[in-house]
């Protein structure tokens, strides 16, 4: 997982359907994890939280509805958007699906283009920078499409790591990020980087943000990490 490549977990037991989804999601530039059963899905989510989950309703063993219910009952996974896939189109089932807390609902057979659009809609909500949105925090403006950052209208020069750090902060102003969470998000889980590296890049980001004047918008939270604002 990284700031540049949002991650999607596909939970679908039918191999052909699963592979079509994986193929299309990867073509969109997403990092994709896949699971065939609900139990596998829960294990994967506990290991590394995806940005969005596409969850088939009909799974062997624990049903998609039950998985959704468990994800939404858990405070650490509640915020992950869940798009439910189902062959059932009856209105009552649709309502039941939404009652489990699913964020969106797609009826099979679905159009892959439509489903990709729904994934982007969820990402725009939870990871706006990852889908090229423009973000603003006070006088700082970040364009995730062109990678341009300005403060008070003046362009700022940021390295790629500092850009990803700032995107992460600007997606959730006020949120306190631990060094480990920033490592996961900005550097990716698979790369070994010392937590002190985070401090180094935070220092560079601060310098870049204040290069044209203005106060330091980043907050160091003792024993916890960093936050914007
Ligand atoms: Ca199925």
PDB file of C-alpha atoms and ligand atoms in Angstrom:
ATOM      1  CA  UNK A   1       0.000   0.000   0.000  1.00  0.00           C
ATOM      2  CA  UNK A   2       1.223   3.450  -0.773  1.00  0.00           C
ATOM      3  CA  UNK A   3      -0.147   6.931  -1.278  1.00  0.00           C
ATOM      4  CA  UNK A   4       0.213   6.579  -5.029  1.00  0.00           C
ATOM      5  CA  UNK A   5      -1.426   3.211  -5.407  1.00  0.00           C
ATOM      6  CA  UNK A   6      -4.641   2.749  -3.512  1.00  0.00           C
ATOM      7  CA  UNK A   7      -5.336  -0.828  -2.537  1.00  0.00           C
ATOM      8  CA  UNK A   8      -8.446  -2.865  -3.217  1.00  0.00           C
ATOM      9  CA  UNK A   9      -9.337  -6.222  -1.694  1.00  0.00           C
ATOM     10  CA  UNK A  10     -11.439  -8.474  -3.923  1.00  0.00           C
ATOM     11  CA  UNK A  11     -13.422 -11.158  -2.115  1.00  0.00           C
ATOM     12  CA  UNK A  12     -14.963 -13.447  -4.716  1.00  0.00           C
ATOM     13  CA  UNK A  13     -15.021 -17.239  -4.811  1.00  0.00           C
ATOM     14  CA  UNK A  14     -15.631 -17.632  -8.548  1.00  0.00           C
ATOM     15  CA  UNK A  15     -12.158 -17.696 -10.136  1.00  0.00           C
ATOM     16  CA  UNK A  16     -13.147 -16.244 -13.531  1.00  0.00           C
ATOM     17  CA  UNK A  17     -15.010 -13.306 -11.987  1.00  0.00           C
ATOM     18  CA  UNK A  18     -12.238 -12.735  -9.482  1.00  0.00           C
ATOM     19  CA  UNK A  19      -9.566 -12.625 -12.174  1.00  0.00           C
ATOM     20  CA  UNK A  20     -11.553 -10.199 -14.340  1.00  0.00           C
ATOM     21  CA  UNK A  21     -11.801  -7.853 -11.370  1.00  0.00           C
ATOM     22  CA  UNK A  22      -8.139  -8.228 -10.449  1.00  0.00           C
ATOM     23  CA  UNK A  23      -7.102  -7.592 -14.054  1.00  0.00           C
ATOM     24  CA  UNK A  24      -9.208  -4.456 -14.375  1.00  0.00           C
ATOM     25  CA  UNK A  25      -8.238  -3.065 -10.988  1.00  0.00           C
ATOM     26  CA  UNK A  26      -4.544  -3.582 -11.703  1.00  0.00           C
ATOM     27  CA  UNK A  27      -5.002  -1.905 -15.088  1.00  0.00           C
ATOM     28  CA  UNK A  28      -6.348   1.114 -13.172  1.00  0.00           C
ATOM     29  CA  UNK A  29      -3.120   1.184 -11.185  1.00  0.00           C
ATOM     30  CA  UNK A  30      -4.507  -0.211  -7.937  1.00  0.00           C
ATOM     31  CA  UNK A  31      -2.721  -2.630  -5.684  1.00  0.00           C
ATOM     32  CA  UNK A  32      -4.958  -5.672  -5.475  1.00  0.00           C
ATOM     33  CA  UNK A  33      -5.296  -8.352  -2.837  1.00  0.00           C
ATOM     34  CA  UNK A  34      -7.686 -11.242  -3.339  1.00  0.00           C
ATOM     35  CA  UNK A  35      -9.528 -13.698  -1.146  1.00  0.00           C
ATOM     36  CA  UNK A  36     -11.798 -16.626  -1.947  1.00  0.00           C
ATOM     37  CA  UNK A  37     -13.536 -16.869   1.400  1.00  0.00           C
ATOM     38  CA  UNK A  38     -14.747 -14.503   4.064  1.00  0.00           C
ATOM     39  CA  UNK A  39     -12.338 -15.925   6.618  1.00  0.00           C
ATOM     40  CA  UNK A  40      -9.372 -15.270   4.309  1.00  0.00           C
ATOM     41  CA  UNK A  41     -10.690 -11.769   3.719  1.00  0.00           C
ATOM     42  CA  UNK A  42     -10.816 -11.015   7.457  1.00  0.00           C
ATOM     43  CA  UNK A  43      -7.262 -12.312   7.889  1.00  0.00           C
ATOM     44  CA  UNK A  44      -6.009 -10.122   5.029  1.00  0.00           C
ATOM     45  CA  UNK A  45      -7.761  -7.053   6.398  1.00  0.00           C
ATOM     46  CA  UNK A  46      -6.229  -7.641   9.837  1.00  0.00           C
ATOM     47  CA  UNK A  47      -2.797  -7.850   8.203  1.00  0.00           C
ATOM     48  CA  UNK A  48      -3.002  -4.785   5.984  1.00  0.00           C
ATOM     49  CA  UNK A  49      -6.078  -2.618   5.641  1.00  0.00           C
ATOM     50  CA  UNK A  50      -7.177  -2.083   2.048  1.00  0.00           C
ATOM     51  CA  UNK A  51      -8.615   1.259   0.958  1.00  0.00           C
ATOM     52  CA  UNK A  52     -11.708  -0.363  -0.554  1.00  0.00           C
ATOM     53  CA  UNK A  53     -13.234  -3.863  -0.351  1.00  0.00           C
ATOM     54  CA  UNK A  54     -15.252  -5.463  -3.146  1.00  0.00           C
ATOM     55  CA  UNK A  55     -17.196  -8.198  -1.422  1.00  0.00           C
ATOM     56  CA  UNK A  56     -19.263 -10.919  -3.052  1.00  0.00           C
ATOM     57  CA  UNK A  57     -22.471 -11.716  -1.194  1.00  0.00           C
ATOM     58  CA  UNK A  58     -22.523 -15.443  -1.953  1.00  0.00           C
ATOM     59  CA  UNK A  59     -19.378 -17.025  -0.564  1.00  0.00           C
ATOM     60  CA  UNK A  60     -18.729 -20.532   0.692  1.00  0.00           C
ATOM     61  CA  UNK A  61     -18.750 -20.609   4.492  1.00  0.00           C
ATOM     62  CA  UNK A  62     -19.257 -17.203   6.065  1.00  0.00           C
ATOM     63  CA  UNK A  63     -21.446 -15.067   3.759  1.00  0.00           C
ATOM     64  CA  UNK A  64     -20.471 -11.695   2.384  1.00  0.00           C
ATOM     65  CA  UNK A  65     -23.205 -10.072   4.471  1.00  0.00           C
ATOM     66  CA  UNK A  66     -21.775 -11.516   7.671  1.00  0.00           C
ATOM     67  CA  UNK A  67     -18.264 -10.389   6.701  1.00  0.00           C
ATOM     68  CA  UNK A  68     -19.580  -6.904   6.019  1.00  0.00           C
ATOM     69  CA  UNK A  69     -21.370  -6.858   9.357  1.00  0.00           C
ATOM     70  CA  UNK A  70     -18.177  -7.866  11.178  1.00  0.00           C
ATOM     71  CA  UNK A  71     -16.081  -5.259   9.350  1.00  0.00           C
ATOM     72  CA  UNK A  72     -18.599  -2.538  10.175  1.00  0.00           C
ATOM     73  CA  UNK A  73     -18.893  -3.628  13.831  1.00  0.00           C
ATOM     74  CA  UNK A  74     -15.143  -3.285  14.335  1.00  0.00           C
ATOM     75  CA  UNK A  75     -13.970   0.272  15.011  1.00  0.00           C
ATOM     76  CA  UNK A  76     -10.627  -0.335  13.303  1.00  0.00           C
ATOM     77  CA  UNK A  77     -12.200  -1.503  10.023  1.00  0.00           C
ATOM     78  CA  UNK A  78     -15.500   0.404  10.052  1.00  0.00           C
ATOM     79  CA  UNK A  79     -14.267   3.206   7.810  1.00  0.00           C
ATOM     80  CA  UNK A  80     -13.157   0.937   4.945  1.00  0.00           C
ATOM     81  CA  UNK A  81     -15.730   1.298   2.146  1.00  0.00           C
ATOM     82  CA  UNK A  82     -17.396  -1.988   1.185  1.00  0.00           C
ATOM     83  CA  UNK A  83     -18.962  -2.500  -2.236  1.00  0.00           C
ATOM     84  CA  UNK A  84     -21.211  -5.563  -2.168  1.00  0.00           C
ATOM     85  CA  UNK A  85     -21.641  -7.745  -5.245  1.00  0.00           C
ATOM     86  CA  UNK A  86     -24.736  -9.813  -5.539  1.00  0.00           C
ATOM     87  CA  UNK A  87     -26.853 -11.782  -7.950  1.00  0.00           C
ATOM     88  CA  UNK A  88     -29.938 -10.907  -5.953  1.00  0.00           C
ATOM     89  CA  UNK A  89     -31.744  -7.888  -7.222  1.00  0.00           C
ATOM     90  CA  UNK A  90     -34.860  -7.932  -5.085  1.00  0.00           C
ATOM     91  CA  UNK A  91     -35.514  -4.718  -3.265  1.00  0.00           C
ATOM     92  CA  UNK A  92     -35.689  -6.447   0.115  1.00  0.00           C
ATOM     93  CA  UNK A  93     -32.227  -7.878  -0.369  1.00  0.00           C
ATOM     94  CA  UNK A  94     -30.922  -4.511  -1.438  1.00  0.00           C
ATOM     95  CA  UNK A  95     -32.178  -2.992   1.785  1.00  0.00           C
ATOM     96  CA  UNK A  96     -30.746  -5.866   3.807  1.00  0.00           C
ATOM     97  CA  UNK A  97     -27.404  -5.351   2.107  1.00  0.00           C
ATOM     98  CA  UNK A  98     -27.355  -1.690   3.022  1.00  0.00           C
ATOM     99  CA  UNK A  99     -28.433  -2.451   6.570  1.00  0.00           C
ATOM    100  CA  UNK A 100     -25.240  -4.434   7.062  1.00  0.00           C
ATOM    101  CA  UNK A 101     -23.439  -1.152   6.459  1.00  0.00           C
ATOM    102  CA  UNK A 102     -22.274  -1.783   2.903  1.00  0.00           C
ATOM    103  CA  UNK A 103     -21.329   1.538   1.316  1.00  0.00           C
ATOM    104  CA  UNK A 104     -22.454   0.582  -2.158  1.00  0.00           C
ATOM    105  CA  UNK A 105     -24.184  -2.251  -3.874  1.00  0.00           C
ATOM    106  CA  UNK A 106     -23.724  -3.688  -7.371  1.00  0.00           C
ATOM    107  CA  UNK A 107     -25.991  -6.326  -8.888  1.00  0.00           C
ATOM    108  CA  UNK A 108     -24.544  -9.139 -10.990  1.00  0.00           C
ATOM    109  CA  UNK A 109     -24.097  -9.270 -13.895  1.00  0.00           C
ATOM    110  CA  UNK A 110     -22.428  -5.871 -13.586  1.00  0.00           C
ATOM    111  CA  UNK A 111     -20.481  -3.777 -16.031  1.00  0.00           C
ATOM    112  CA  UNK A 112     -16.811  -3.697 -15.089  1.00  0.00           C
ATOM    113  CA  UNK A 113     -16.594  -0.050 -16.190  1.00  0.00           C
ATOM    114  CA  UNK A 114     -19.458   0.800 -13.855  1.00  0.00           C
ATOM    115  CA  UNK A 115     -17.877  -1.099 -10.974  1.00  0.00           C
ATOM    116  CA  UNK A 116     -14.528   0.681 -11.523  1.00  0.00           C
ATOM    117  CA  UNK A 117     -16.394   3.997 -11.390  1.00  0.00           C
ATOM    118  CA  UNK A 118     -17.978   2.954  -8.083  1.00  0.00           C
ATOM    119  CA  UNK A 119     -14.529   2.050  -6.703  1.00  0.00           C
ATOM    120  CA  UNK A 120     -13.224   5.483  -7.688  1.00  0.00           C
ATOM    121  CA  UNK A 121     -16.243   7.115  -6.045  1.00  0.00           C
ATOM    122  CA  UNK A 122     -15.406   5.395  -2.755  1.00  0.00           C
ATOM    123  CA  UNK A 123     -11.721   6.305  -3.108  1.00  0.00           C
ATOM    124  CA  UNK A 124     -12.596   9.940  -3.765  1.00  0.00           C
ATOM    125  CA  UNK A 125     -14.253   9.883  -0.363  1.00  0.00           C
ATOM    126  CA  UNK A 126     -11.547   8.093   1.650  1.00  0.00           C
ATOM    127  CA  UNK A 127      -8.344   8.684  -0.357  1.00  0.00           C
ATOM    128  CA  UNK A 128      -9.005  11.733  -2.553  1.00  0.00           C
ATOM    129  CA  UNK A 129      -5.353  12.341  -3.454  1.00  0.00           C
ATOM    130  CA  UNK A 130      -5.012   8.785  -4.739  1.00  0.00           C
ATOM    131  CA  UNK A 131      -7.536   9.483  -7.518  1.00  0.00           C
ATOM    132  CA  UNK A 132      -6.089  12.822  -8.577  1.00  0.00           C
ATOM    133  CA  UNK A 133      -8.315  15.169  -6.585  1.00  0.00           C
ATOM    134  CA  UNK A 134      -7.352  18.669  -5.538  1.00  0.00           C
ATOM    135  CA  UNK A 135      -6.952  19.210  -1.822  1.00  0.00           C
ATOM    136  CA  UNK A 136      -6.889  22.412   0.168  1.00  0.00           C
ATOM    137  CA  UNK A 137      -5.864  23.007   3.738  1.00  0.00           C
ATOM    138  CA  UNK A 138      -5.867  26.667   4.819  1.00  0.00           C
ATOM    139  CA  UNK A 139      -3.532  28.407   2.336  1.00  0.00           C
ATOM    140  CA  UNK A 140      -1.977  25.149   1.055  1.00  0.00           C
ATOM    141  CA  UNK A 141      -3.286  23.751  -2.201  1.00  0.00           C
ATOM    142  CA  UNK A 142      -2.309  20.346  -3.571  1.00  0.00           C
ATOM    143  CA  UNK A 143      -3.205  19.103  -7.040  1.00  0.00           C
ATOM    144  CA  UNK A 144      -2.795  15.323  -7.021  1.00  0.00           C
ATOM    145  CA  UNK A 145      -3.206  15.196 -10.806  1.00  0.00           C
ATOM    146  CA  UNK A 146      -0.365  17.564 -11.717  1.00  0.00           C
ATOM    147  CA  UNK A 147       1.587  17.046  -8.448  1.00  0.00           C
ATOM    148  CA  UNK A 148       1.701  20.819  -7.962  1.00  0.00           C
ATOM    149  CA  UNK A 149       1.647  22.307  -4.491  1.00  0.00           C
ATOM    150  CA  UNK A 150       1.198  25.970  -3.707  1.00  0.00           C
ATOM    151  CA  UNK A 151       1.051  27.938  -0.494  1.00  0.00           C
ATOM    152  CA  UNK A 152      -0.631  31.322  -0.536  1.00  0.00           C
ATOM    153  CA  UNK A 153      -0.565  30.986  -4.327  1.00  0.00           C
ATOM    154  CA  UNK A 154       3.203  30.510  -4.516  1.00  0.00           C
ATOM    155  CA  UNK A 155       4.568  27.215  -5.872  1.00  0.00           C
ATOM    156  CA  UNK A 156       6.432  24.962  -3.441  1.00  0.00           C
ATOM    157  CA  UNK A 157       9.148  22.486  -4.353  1.00  0.00           C
ATOM    158  CA  UNK A 158       8.570  19.063  -2.815  1.00  0.00           C
ATOM    159  CA  UNK A 159      10.410  15.802  -3.334  1.00  0.00           C
ATOM    160  CA  UNK A 160       8.281  12.740  -4.197  1.00  0.00           C
ATOM    161  CA  UNK A 161       8.310  11.407  -0.631  1.00  0.00           C
ATOM    162  CA  UNK A 162       7.401  14.808   0.814  1.00  0.00           C
ATOM    163  CA  UNK A 163       4.581  15.055  -1.741  1.00  0.00           C
ATOM    164  CA  UNK A 164       3.169  11.696  -0.654  1.00  0.00           C
ATOM    165  CA  UNK A 165       3.482  12.673   3.006  1.00  0.00           C
ATOM    166  CA  UNK A 166       1.646  15.934   2.402  1.00  0.00           C
ATOM    167  CA  UNK A 167      -1.087  14.155   0.380  1.00  0.00           C
ATOM    168  CA  UNK A 168      -1.599  11.751   3.273  1.00  0.00           C
ATOM    169  CA  UNK A 169      -1.876  14.586   5.793  1.00  0.00           C
ATOM    170  CA  UNK A 170      -4.155  16.666   3.573  1.00  0.00           C
ATOM    171  CA  UNK A 171      -6.569  13.791   3.057  1.00  0.00           C
ATOM    172  CA  UNK A 172      -7.316  13.813   6.775  1.00  0.00           C
ATOM    173  CA  UNK A 173      -6.439  17.122   8.430  1.00  0.00           C
ATOM    174  CA  UNK A 174      -6.241  16.844  12.196  1.00  0.00           C
ATOM    175  CA  UNK A 175      -5.677  13.098  12.183  1.00  0.00           C
ATOM    176  CA  UNK A 176      -2.633  12.004  14.163  1.00  0.00           C
ATOM    177  CA  UNK A 177      -0.495   9.542  12.195  1.00  0.00           C
ATOM    178  CA  UNK A 178       2.028   7.337  13.961  1.00  0.00           C
ATOM    179  CA  UNK A 179       5.411   6.875  12.292  1.00  0.00           C
ATOM    180  CA  UNK A 180       4.475   3.255  11.516  1.00  0.00           C
ATOM    181  CA  UNK A 181       1.224   4.320   9.856  1.00  0.00           C
ATOM    182  CA  UNK A 182       3.090   6.874   7.766  1.00  0.00           C
ATOM    183  CA  UNK A 183       5.645   4.228   6.784  1.00  0.00           C
ATOM    184  CA  UNK A 184       2.849   1.916   5.629  1.00  0.00           C
ATOM    185  CA  UNK A 185       1.057   4.633   3.728  1.00  0.00           C
ATOM    186  CA  UNK A 186       3.919   6.578   2.186  1.00  0.00           C
ATOM    187  CA  UNK A 187       6.687   4.037   1.758  1.00  0.00           C
ATOM    188  CA  UNK A 188       4.612   0.868   1.547  1.00  0.00           C
ATOM    189  CA  UNK A 189       4.569  -2.123   3.800  1.00  0.00           C
ATOM    190  CA  UNK A 190       6.982  -4.219   1.784  1.00  0.00           C
ATOM    191  CA  UNK A 191       9.908  -1.844   2.003  1.00  0.00           C
ATOM    192  CA  UNK A 192      12.023  -1.809   5.125  1.00  0.00           C
ATOM    193  CA  UNK A 193      12.535   1.761   6.269  1.00  0.00           C
ATOM    194  CA  UNK A 194      13.545   2.865   9.743  1.00  0.00           C
ATOM    195  CA  UNK A 195      10.988   5.026  11.573  1.00  0.00           C
ATOM    196  CA  UNK A 196      13.671   7.717  11.918  1.00  0.00           C
ATOM    197  CA  UNK A 197      13.473   8.121   8.147  1.00  0.00           C
ATOM    198  CA  UNK A 198       9.956   9.441   8.701  1.00  0.00           C
ATOM    199  CA  UNK A 199      11.321  12.178  10.962  1.00  0.00           C
ATOM    200  CA  UNK A 200      13.902  13.139   8.339  1.00  0.00           C
ATOM    201  CA  UNK A 201      11.265  13.545   5.632  1.00  0.00           C
ATOM    202  CA  UNK A 202       8.867  15.353   7.977  1.00  0.00           C
ATOM    203  CA  UNK A 203      11.729  17.811   8.568  1.00  0.00           C
ATOM    204  CA  UNK A 204      12.140  18.299   4.813  1.00  0.00           C
ATOM    205  CA  UNK A 205       8.400  18.714   4.330  1.00  0.00           C
ATOM    206  CA  UNK A 206       8.267  21.356   7.065  1.00  0.00           C
ATOM    207  CA  UNK A 207      11.127  23.226   5.458  1.00  0.00           C
ATOM    208  CA  UNK A 208       9.479  23.105   2.037  1.00  0.00           C
ATOM    209  CA  UNK A 209       6.100  24.233   3.416  1.00  0.00           C
ATOM    210  CA  UNK A 210       7.651  27.233   5.157  1.00  0.00           C
ATOM    211  CA  UNK A 211      10.105  28.108   2.362  1.00  0.00           C
ATOM    212  CA  UNK A 212       7.872  30.944   1.094  1.00  0.00           C
ATOM    213  CA  UNK A 213       6.843  32.132   4.538  1.00  0.00           C
ATOM    214  CA  UNK A 214       3.959  31.101   6.772  1.00  0.00           C
ATOM    215  CA  UNK A 215       3.785  29.113   9.994  1.00  0.00           C
ATOM    216  CA  UNK A 216       4.631  25.429  10.297  1.00  0.00           C
ATOM    217  CA  UNK A 217       1.249  23.702   9.781  1.00  0.00           C
ATOM    218  CA  UNK A 218       2.529  20.307  10.998  1.00  0.00           C
ATOM    219  CA  UNK A 219       2.129  19.321  14.590  1.00  0.00           C
ATOM    220  CA  UNK A 220       4.376  16.894  16.433  1.00  0.00           C
ATOM    221  CA  UNK A 221       2.313  14.917  18.901  1.00  0.00           C
ATOM    222  CA  UNK A 222       4.553  13.627  21.635  1.00  0.00           C
ATOM    223  CA  UNK A 223       4.560   9.858  21.853  1.00  0.00           C
ATOM    224  CA  UNK A 224       2.015   9.594  19.036  1.00  0.00           C
ATOM    225  CA  UNK A 225       3.292  11.007  15.757  1.00  0.00           C
ATOM    226  CA  UNK A 226       2.390  13.850  13.450  1.00  0.00           C
ATOM    227  CA  UNK A 227      -0.705  15.715  12.303  1.00  0.00           C
ATOM    228  CA  UNK A 228      -1.588  18.521   9.935  1.00  0.00           C
ATOM    229  CA  UNK A 229      -3.374  21.295  11.831  1.00  0.00           C
TER     230      UNK A 229
HETATM  231 CA1  LIG B   1     -19.915 -16.107  -5.186  1.00  0.00          CA
END
